[in-house]
Tab-separated table of C-alpha atoms (C1' of nucleotides) in Angstrom:
chain	number	residue	atom	x	y	z
A	1	MET	CA	2.269	4.163	11.938
A	2	THR	CA	0.076	3.191	9.045
A	3	LEU	CA	1.567	3.908	5.587
A	4	PRO	CA	-0.683	5.438	2.922
A	5	HIS	CA	-2.599	3.312	0.495
A	6	PRO	CA	-5.047	4.025	-2.185
A	7	THR	CA	-8.628	2.852	-1.828
A	8	THR	CA	-9.722	0.364	-4.390
A	9	GLU	CA	-11.532	2.910	-6.415
A	10	GLN	CA	-8.398	5.091	-6.521
A	11	ILE	CA	-6.331	2.360	-8.191
A	12	SER	CA	-5.352	3.842	-11.585
A	13	LEU	CA	-4.968	1.503	-14.521
A	14	PRO	CA	-2.243	3.398	-16.270
A	15	LEU	CA	-0.166	3.701	-12.849
A	16	VAL	CA	-0.544	0.084	-12.190
A	17	LEU	CA	0.661	-0.865	-15.718
A	18	SER	CA	3.771	1.380	-15.752
A	19	VAL	CA	4.689	0.489	-12.126
A	20	LEU	CA	4.357	-3.251	-13.138
A	21	GLY	CA	6.394	-2.381	-16.311
A	22	ASP	CA	9.606	-2.241	-14.287
A	23	PRO	CA	11.410	-5.662	-14.077
A	24	THR	CA	12.423	-5.314	-10.427
A	25	ARG	CA	8.756	-4.512	-9.343
A	26	LEU	CA	7.526	-7.108	-11.642
A	27	ALA	CA	9.862	-9.664	-10.050
A	28	ILE	CA	8.535	-8.660	-6.480
A	29	VAL	CA	4.866	-9.070	-7.479
A	30	ALA	CA	5.546	-12.428	-9.224
A	31	HIS	CA	7.348	-13.700	-6.108
A	32	LEU	CA	4.548	-12.477	-3.966
A	33	ALA	CA	2.136	-14.181	-6.099
A	34	ARG	CA	4.036	-17.465	-6.121
A	35	CYS	CA	4.469	-17.814	-2.416
A	36	GLU	CA	1.867	-19.279	-0.351
A	37	GLY	CA	-0.807	-19.027	-3.138
A	38	GLY	CA	-0.218	-15.364	-3.235
A	39	LYS	CA	-1.601	-14.813	0.113
A	40	GLY	CA	1.809	-14.515	1.888
A	41	ARG	CA	3.183	-11.802	3.802
A	42	MET	CA	6.831	-11.154	3.208
A	43	SER	CA	9.231	-8.647	4.806
A	44	CYS	CA	10.968	-6.248	2.566
A	45	SER	CA	14.338	-7.800	3.206
A	46	ARG	CA	13.333	-10.920	1.210
A	47	PHE	CA	13.906	-8.724	-1.775
A	48	LEU	CA	17.449	-7.488	-1.051
A	49	ALA	CA	18.797	-9.838	-3.878
A	50	LEU	CA	16.937	-7.242	-6.268
A	51	GLY	CA	18.742	-4.185	-5.137
A	52	SER	CA	20.121	-1.994	-2.429
A	53	LYS	CA	17.954	-1.302	0.693
A	54	THR	CA	17.282	2.260	-0.460
A	55	ASN	CA	16.481	1.341	-3.963
A	56	LEU	CA	14.135	-1.438	-2.764
A	57	SER	CA	12.564	1.048	-0.465
A	58	TYR	CA	11.845	3.197	-3.416
A	59	HIS	CA	10.343	0.369	-5.474
A	60	LEU	CA	8.225	-0.961	-2.616
A	61	ALA	CA	6.760	2.421	-2.216
A	62	LYS	CA	5.767	2.694	-5.942
A	63	LEU	CA	4.036	-0.828	-5.544
A	64	ARG	CA	2.115	0.363	-2.469
A	65	GLU	CA	1.245	3.881	-3.918
A	66	ALA	CA	-0.103	2.240	-7.026
A	67	GLY	CA	-2.358	-0.058	-4.776
A	68	ILE	CA	-0.565	-3.319	-5.968
A	69	THR	CA	0.681	-4.117	-2.499
A	70	ARG	CA	-0.225	-3.513	1.053
A	71	THR	CA	2.431	-2.658	3.582
A	72	GLU	CA	1.960	-3.294	7.339
A	73	ALA	CA	4.584	-2.093	9.817
A	74	VAL	CA	5.244	-4.857	12.608
A	75	GLY	CA	8.126	-3.610	14.940
A	76	THR	CA	10.835	-2.402	12.518
A	77	GLN	CA	9.689	-4.745	9.743
A	78	ARG	CA	7.375	-4.104	6.913
A	79	PHE	CA	5.309	-6.992	5.820
A	80	LEU	CA	4.112	-6.851	2.234
A	81	THR	CA	0.989	-8.453	0.826
A	82	LEU	CA	-0.469	-8.528	-2.755
A	83	ARG	CA	-3.685	-6.636	-3.134
A	84	ARG	CA	-5.027	-9.571	-5.011
A	85	GLU	CA	-8.802	-9.078	-4.204
A	86	ASP	CA	-8.758	-5.374	-4.694
A	87	LEU	CA	-7.001	-5.736	-8.074
A	88	ASP	CA	-9.316	-8.496	-9.250
A	89	GLN	CA	-12.218	-6.458	-8.505
A	90	ARG	CA	-11.040	-3.429	-10.258
A	91	PHE	CA	-9.248	-5.079	-13.210
A	92	PRO	CA	-10.548	-8.612	-13.497
A	93	GLY	CA	-8.024	-11.073	-14.948
A	94	LEU	CA	-5.139	-8.497	-15.002
A	95	LEU	CA	-3.080	-9.756	-12.167
A	96	ASP	CA	-3.437	-13.400	-13.264
A	97	SER	CA	-2.349	-12.821	-16.841
A	98	VAL	CA	0.741	-10.664	-15.693
A	99	VAL	CA	1.771	-13.031	-13.106
A	100	ALA	CA	1.638	-16.006	-15.584
A	101	GLY	CA	3.491	-14.044	-18.216
A	102	ALA	CA	6.124	-12.949	-15.662
A	103	GLU	CA	7.036	-16.531	-15.181
A	104	PHE	CA	8.585	-16.579	-18.493
A	105	ALA	CA	9.951	-13.075	-18.640
A	106	GLY	CA	13.439	-13.771	-17.543
A	107	LEU	CA	13.113	-11.778	-14.388
A	108	PRO	CA	15.473	-12.030	-11.594
A	109	LYS	CA	14.237	-14.924	-9.654
A	110	LEU	CA	14.093	-15.008	-5.889
A	111	GLU	CA	14.233	-18.266	-3.822
A	112	GLU	CA	11.022	-19.585	-2.541
A	113	THR	CA	10.711	-18.827	1.000
A	114	PHE	CA	8.374	-19.717	3.798
A	115	GLU	CA	7.031	-17.048	6.013
A	116	VAL	CA	6.558	-18.293	9.524
A	117	ALA	CA	5.294	-15.346	11.629
B	1	MET	CA	8.925	-0.281	-46.976
B	2	THR	CA	8.299	-2.453	-44.104
B	3	LEU	CA	8.716	-1.257	-40.459
B	4	PRO	CA	10.376	-3.406	-37.911
B	5	HIS	CA	7.992	-5.281	-35.651
B	6	PRO	CA	9.142	-7.882	-33.001
B	7	THR	CA	8.057	-11.528	-33.437
B	8	THR	CA	5.570	-12.881	-31.133
B	9	GLU	CA	8.100	-14.650	-29.126
B	10	GLN	CA	10.077	-11.462	-28.798
B	11	ILE	CA	7.417	-9.503	-27.181
B	12	SER	CA	8.363	-8.668	-23.727
B	13	LEU	CA	5.855	-8.379	-20.727
B	14	PRO	CA	7.697	-5.586	-18.917
B	15	LEU	CA	8.009	-3.648	-22.176
B	16	VAL	CA	4.183	-4.148	-22.978
B	17	LEU	CA	3.259	-3.106	-19.553
B	18	SER	CA	5.348	0.045	-19.501
B	19	VAL	CA	4.226	0.928	-23.021
B	20	LEU	CA	0.593	0.361	-22.068
B	21	GLY	CA	1.214	2.493	-18.989
B	22	ASP	CA	1.072	5.800	-20.792
B	23	PRO	CA	-2.329	7.223	-20.931
B	24	THR	CA	-1.889	8.519	-24.612
B	25	ARG	CA	-0.774	4.954	-25.586
B	26	LEU	CA	-3.507	3.201	-23.548
B	27	ALA	CA	-6.029	5.484	-25.205
B	28	ILE	CA	-4.858	4.461	-28.617
B	29	VAL	CA	-5.090	0.834	-27.755
B	30	ALA	CA	-8.504	1.112	-26.186
B	31	HIS	CA	-9.773	2.807	-29.398
B	32	LEU	CA	-8.313	0.143	-31.681
B	33	ALA	CA	-9.945	-2.518	-29.437
B	34	ARG	CA	-13.217	-0.584	-29.521
B	35	CYS	CA	-13.527	-0.098	-33.223
B	36	GLU	CA	-14.744	-2.887	-35.578
B	37	GLY	CA	-14.384	-5.580	-32.874
B	38	GLY	CA	-10.752	-4.816	-32.477
B	39	LYS	CA	-10.108	-6.083	-35.973
B	40	GLY	CA	-9.957	-2.517	-37.440
B	41	ARG	CA	-7.242	-0.676	-39.541
B	42	MET	CA	-6.820	2.842	-38.553
B	43	SER	CA	-4.631	5.472	-40.024
B	44	CYS	CA	-2.372	7.317	-37.623
B	45	SER	CA	-4.143	10.606	-38.423
B	46	ARG	CA	-7.166	9.287	-36.389
B	47	PHE	CA	-5.333	9.962	-33.196
B	48	LEU	CA	-4.372	13.586	-33.845
B	49	ALA	CA	-6.738	14.527	-31.082
B	50	LEU	CA	-4.199	12.979	-28.585
B	51	GLY	CA	-1.131	15.025	-29.649
B	52	SER	CA	0.959	16.618	-32.342
B	53	LYS	CA	1.989	14.640	-35.351
B	54	THR	CA	5.541	14.324	-34.224
B	55	ASN	CA	4.604	13.093	-30.684
B	56	LEU	CA	1.937	10.642	-32.190
B	57	SER	CA	4.643	9.325	-34.334
B	58	TYR	CA	6.717	8.576	-31.315
B	59	HIS	CA	4.038	6.939	-29.372
B	60	LEU	CA	2.976	4.806	-32.276
B	61	ALA	CA	6.558	3.736	-32.804
B	62	LYS	CA	6.585	2.600	-29.042
B	63	LEU	CA	3.344	0.639	-29.535
B	64	ARG	CA	4.862	-1.120	-32.762
B	65	GLU	CA	8.377	-1.745	-31.252
B	66	ALA	CA	6.663	-3.462	-28.135
B	67	GLY	CA	4.650	-5.600	-30.361
B	68	ILE	CA	1.230	-4.327	-29.300
B	69	THR	CA	0.293	-2.861	-32.760
B	70	ARG	CA	1.141	-3.685	-36.287
B	71	THR	CA	1.830	-0.946	-38.920
B	72	GLU	CA	1.444	-1.083	-42.574
B	73	ALA	CA	2.518	1.448	-45.015
B	74	VAL	CA	0.204	1.966	-47.699
B	75	GLY	CA	1.043	4.898	-49.947
B	76	THR	CA	1.817	7.815	-47.495
B	77	GLN	CA	-0.515	6.371	-44.861
B	78	ARG	CA	0.350	3.970	-42.034
B	79	PHE	CA	-2.481	1.745	-40.984
B	80	LEU	CA	-2.490	0.483	-37.589
B	81	THR	CA	-3.896	-2.928	-36.248
B	82	LEU	CA	-3.901	-4.367	-32.711
B	83	ARG	CA	-1.866	-7.546	-32.592
B	84	ARG	CA	-4.470	-9.107	-30.620
B	85	GLU	CA	-3.800	-12.878	-31.469
B	86	ASP	CA	-0.107	-12.371	-30.943
B	87	LEU	CA	-0.706	-10.832	-27.525
B	88	ASP	CA	-3.482	-13.360	-26.591
B	89	GLN	CA	-1.112	-16.204	-27.439
B	90	ARG	CA	1.798	-14.689	-25.560
B	91	PHE	CA	-0.155	-13.163	-22.469
B	92	PRO	CA	-3.592	-14.917	-22.305
B	93	GLY	CA	-6.120	-12.489	-20.824
B	94	LEU	CA	-3.962	-9.564	-20.623
B	95	LEU	CA	-5.276	-7.334	-23.446
B	96	ASP	CA	-8.940	-8.000	-22.567
B	97	SER	CA	-8.378	-7.036	-19.031
B	98	VAL	CA	-6.438	-4.056	-19.911
B	99	VAL	CA	-8.907	-2.890	-22.564
B	100	ALA	CA	-11.870	-3.407	-20.085
B	101	GLY	CA	-10.207	-1.368	-17.398
B	102	ALA	CA	-9.278	1.377	-19.827
B	103	GLU	CA	-12.940	2.109	-20.470
B	104	PHE	CA	-13.247	3.396	-17.004
B	105	ALA	CA	-9.871	4.956	-16.645
B	106	GLY	CA	-10.922	8.485	-17.678
B	107	LEU	CA	-8.533	8.363	-20.608
B	108	PRO	CA	-8.862	11.004	-23.552
B	109	LYS	CA	-11.764	9.639	-25.719
B	110	LEU	CA	-11.735	9.582	-29.349
B	111	GLU	CA	-14.756	9.453	-31.541
B	112	GLU	CA	-15.798	6.174	-32.997
B	113	THR	CA	-14.594	6.059	-36.610
B	114	PHE	CA	-15.492	3.945	-39.458
B	115	GLU	CA	-12.599	2.805	-41.740
B	116	VAL	CA	-13.636	2.461	-45.216
B	117	ALA	CA	-10.395	1.377	-47.087
C	1	DT	C1'	6.074	19.757	-62.477
C	2	DC	C1'	4.478	21.770	-58.220
C	3	DC	C1'	1.660	21.448	-54.283
C	4	DT	C1'	-0.465	18.853	-50.660
C	5	DT	C1'	-0.945	15.163	-47.796
C	6	DA	C1'	0.898	11.778	-44.279
C	7	DG	C1'	4.144	10.678	-41.714
C	8	DT	C1'	9.310	10.156	-40.243
C	9	DT	C1'	13.751	11.565	-38.424
C	10	DC	C1'	16.870	14.477	-35.909
C	11	DA	C1'	18.655	17.244	-32.316
C	12	DA	C1'	17.569	19.963	-28.396
C	13	DA	C1'	15.042	20.803	-24.249
C	14	DA	C1'	12.002	19.482	-20.521
C	15	DA	C1'	10.342	16.301	-17.592
C	16	DT	C1'	10.194	12.143	-15.082
C	17	DT	C1'	12.183	8.037	-12.953
C	18	DA	C1'	15.735	5.511	-10.991
C	19	DT	C1'	20.021	4.823	-8.387
C	20	DT	C1'	23.318	6.065	-4.726
C	21	DG	C1'	25.019	7.319	-0.076
C	22	DA	C1'	24.596	9.629	4.114
C	23	DA	C1'	21.886	10.482	8.071
C	24	DC	C1'	18.065	9.390	10.480
C	25	DA	C1'	14.121	6.728	13.266
C	26	DA	C1'	12.251	2.882	15.661
C	27	DT	C1'	12.340	-1.419	17.439
C	28	DT	C1'	14.558	-5.530	19.536
C	29	DG	C1'	17.876	-8.008	21.976
C	30	DA	C1'	22.176	-8.278	25.005
D	1	DT	C1'	21.990	1.327	28.076
D	2	DC	C1'	24.350	0.077	23.894
D	3	DA	C1'	24.495	-2.046	19.663
D	4	DA	C1'	22.302	-4.427	15.955
D	5	DT	C1'	18.600	-4.849	12.779
D	6	DT	C1'	14.914	-2.841	9.531
D	7	DG	C1'	13.776	0.268	7.012
D	8	DT	C1'	12.817	5.499	5.708
D	9	DT	C1'	13.958	10.085	4.164
D	10	DC	C1'	16.639	13.537	1.840
D	11	DA	C1'	19.583	15.554	-1.722
D	12	DA	C1'	22.301	14.734	-5.452
D	13	DT	C1'	23.206	12.420	-9.645
D	14	DA	C1'	22.299	9.511	-13.474
D	15	DA	C1'	19.498	7.613	-16.868
D	16	DT	C1'	15.408	7.512	-19.425
D	17	DT	C1'	11.451	9.315	-21.505
D	18	DT	C1'	8.461	12.726	-23.479
D	19	DT	C1'	7.916	16.780	-25.963
D	20	DT	C1'	8.923	20.103	-29.518
D	21	DG	C1'	9.987	22.385	-34.144
D	22	DA	C1'	12.645	22.209	-38.185
D	23	DA	C1'	13.811	19.609	-42.073
D	24	DC	C1'	12.919	15.710	-44.604
D	25	DT	C1'	10.833	11.729	-47.550
D	26	DA	C1'	7.463	9.618	-50.430
D	27	DA	C1'	3.235	9.447	-52.650
D	28	DG	C1'	-0.758	11.352	-55.039
D	29	DG	C1'	-3.307	14.785	-57.434
D	30	DA	C1'	-4.009	19.143	-60.209
DNA sequence: TCCTTAGTTCAAAAATTATTGAACAATTGA
DNA sequence: TCAATTGTTCAATAATTTTTGAACTAAGGA
């Protein structure tokens, strides 16, 4: 069961910007970038502090559809990773500046977590 | 008659991102950045190809309120400039990467124009 | 003064996005 | 097998954003 992701070339700048413009989604991206040097996989449930299960599912789908995150299904869980390399290739410097700015944006903060699996 | 602009510190990242996420507004910003090394002043009417007078007024107000552009009134005209220094200070690298990405985003293109006044 | 130009404001309508809860599916563990 | 966990989908609602046209303001020029 593979979820649909855009290819690197399909990633659209206006879409990326508007998807990142939502505080909940920006907090998710900032958290992914902060944890394990931005290479971490993280299950959706990590983000439950940011909203209901349903609403989170909606926001995470937006991130995936915009090409910002990759979602892999493992069992009943979904693991999220930042598509850092794809984004850096397509829009050099964008993710870094957004993540840096997000640290001071007063977004909902999530605890640092360590992903074992 | 001075229009309200946020101070540099008031510029909010999520707001900047969502305002730039609209293709019309992104085209305006890309055009401002392209002309005269991004230092150009440009009257609103330069952008009429992108929409009606009323609609443009709406989008330009969004850009101003987000702190992306500065609008000065001169007679009946409004001149727009990019707030490049403020944005660079607040979110280093963001504007450059957005403008670079916008060149390949298939946005509505405006003619290069030369502002005399 | 009267007209034109440049742009805003307002209210309504249209369109899009976000949020919710109920129902569902798939996996995992007891 | 049964129950719990993880998350999705659907339909409805709420909220926000975008677009439009009519009316308006404020200069500037004839």
